GROMACS .gro file of C-alpha atoms in nm:
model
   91
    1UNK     CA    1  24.119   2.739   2.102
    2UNK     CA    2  23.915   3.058   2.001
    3UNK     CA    3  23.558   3.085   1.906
    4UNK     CA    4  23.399   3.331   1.708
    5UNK     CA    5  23.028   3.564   1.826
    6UNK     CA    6  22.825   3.718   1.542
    7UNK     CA    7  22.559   3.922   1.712
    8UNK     CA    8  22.342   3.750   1.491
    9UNK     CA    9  22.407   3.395   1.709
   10UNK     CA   10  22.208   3.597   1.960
   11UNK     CA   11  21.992   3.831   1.802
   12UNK     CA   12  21.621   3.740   1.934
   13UNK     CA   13  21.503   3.944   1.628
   14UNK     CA   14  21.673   3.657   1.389
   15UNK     CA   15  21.570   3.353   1.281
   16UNK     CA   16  21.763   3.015   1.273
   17UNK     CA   17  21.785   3.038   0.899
   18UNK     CA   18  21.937   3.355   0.937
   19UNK     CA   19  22.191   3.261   1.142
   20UNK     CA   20  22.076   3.239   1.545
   21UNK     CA   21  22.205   2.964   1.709
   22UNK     CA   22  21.972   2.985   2.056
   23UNK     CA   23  21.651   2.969   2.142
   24UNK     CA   24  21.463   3.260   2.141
   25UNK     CA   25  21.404   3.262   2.506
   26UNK     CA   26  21.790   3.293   2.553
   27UNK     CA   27  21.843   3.545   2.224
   28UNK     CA   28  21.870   3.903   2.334
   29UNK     CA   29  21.687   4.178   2.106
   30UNK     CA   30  21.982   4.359   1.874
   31UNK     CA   31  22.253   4.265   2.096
   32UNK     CA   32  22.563   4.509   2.003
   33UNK     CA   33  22.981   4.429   2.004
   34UNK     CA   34  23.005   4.626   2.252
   35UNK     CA   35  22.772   4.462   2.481
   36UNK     CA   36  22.951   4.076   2.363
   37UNK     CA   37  23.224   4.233   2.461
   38UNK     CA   38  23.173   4.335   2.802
   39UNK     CA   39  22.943   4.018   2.890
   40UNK     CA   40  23.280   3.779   2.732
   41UNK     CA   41  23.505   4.011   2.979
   42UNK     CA   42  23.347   3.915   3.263
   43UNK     CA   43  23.302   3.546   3.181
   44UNK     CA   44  23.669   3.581   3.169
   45UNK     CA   45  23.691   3.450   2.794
   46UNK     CA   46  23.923   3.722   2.697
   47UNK     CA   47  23.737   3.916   2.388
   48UNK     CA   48  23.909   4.048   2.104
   49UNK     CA   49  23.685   4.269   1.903
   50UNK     CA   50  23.662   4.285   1.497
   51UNK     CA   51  23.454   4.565   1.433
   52UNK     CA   52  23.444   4.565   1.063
   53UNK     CA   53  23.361   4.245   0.979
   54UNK     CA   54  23.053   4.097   0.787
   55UNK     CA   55  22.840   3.768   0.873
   56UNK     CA   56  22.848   3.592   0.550
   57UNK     CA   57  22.502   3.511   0.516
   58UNK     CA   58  22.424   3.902   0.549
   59UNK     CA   59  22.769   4.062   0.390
   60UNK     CA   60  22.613   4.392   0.266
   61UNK     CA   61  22.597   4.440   0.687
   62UNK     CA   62  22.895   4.527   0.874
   63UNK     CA   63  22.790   4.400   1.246
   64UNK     CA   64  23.169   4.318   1.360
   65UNK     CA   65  23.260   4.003   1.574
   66UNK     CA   66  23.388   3.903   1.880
   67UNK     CA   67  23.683   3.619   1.924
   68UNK     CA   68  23.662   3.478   2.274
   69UNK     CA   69  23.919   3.182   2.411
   70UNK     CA   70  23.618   2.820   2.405
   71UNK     CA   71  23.673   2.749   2.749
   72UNK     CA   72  23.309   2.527   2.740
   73UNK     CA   73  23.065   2.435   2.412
   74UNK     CA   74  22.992   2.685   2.231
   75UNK     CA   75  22.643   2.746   2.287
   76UNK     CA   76  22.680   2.730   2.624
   77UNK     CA   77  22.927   3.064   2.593
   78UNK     CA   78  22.647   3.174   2.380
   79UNK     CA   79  22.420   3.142   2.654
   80UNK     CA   80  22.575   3.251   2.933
   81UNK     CA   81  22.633   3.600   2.728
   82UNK     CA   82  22.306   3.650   2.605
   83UNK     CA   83  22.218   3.580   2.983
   84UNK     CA   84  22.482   3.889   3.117
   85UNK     CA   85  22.370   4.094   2.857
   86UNK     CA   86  21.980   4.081   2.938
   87UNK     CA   87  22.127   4.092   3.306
   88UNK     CA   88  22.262   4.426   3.227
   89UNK     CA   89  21.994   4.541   3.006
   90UNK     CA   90  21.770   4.516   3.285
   91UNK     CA   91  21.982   4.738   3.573
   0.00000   0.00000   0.00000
């Protein structure tokens, strides 16, 4: 089973209406694909990137999507990338 990653789910700078499905003390500030990416790599969730796709609540945007295998809940896989990503934000 796959599950789909708008950087919006994580995007600190978003609110719940507009699409972020963590709290903000998980949510990462503008996260980017390419960062989803490498953070779903090493959780070993196998990533496939769509780089011109559109979240449907903002479709004028083209932010691009990651499809990882949903090898736990969902916002746990959420969470545990937003997590890597700060991780290697901070380095």
């Amino acid at each position: 089973m796959k599950a789909i990653i708008w950087p919006v789910y994580i995007d600190s700078k978003k609110t719940k209406h507009e699409g972020r499905k963590i709290s903000i003390e998980h949510a990462v500030s503008s996260p980017k694909i390419r960062e989803i990416s490498k953070a779903a790599e090493k959780l070993d969730l196998n990533p496939e990137v769509d780089k011109n796709k559109s979240y449907s609540r903002s479709w004028w945007e083209i932010s691009g999507r990651v499809t990882v295998d949903k090898t736990m809940p969902k916002k746990e896989i959420l969470i545990k990338i937003s997590n890597m990503i700060k991780g290697t934000r901070s380095k």
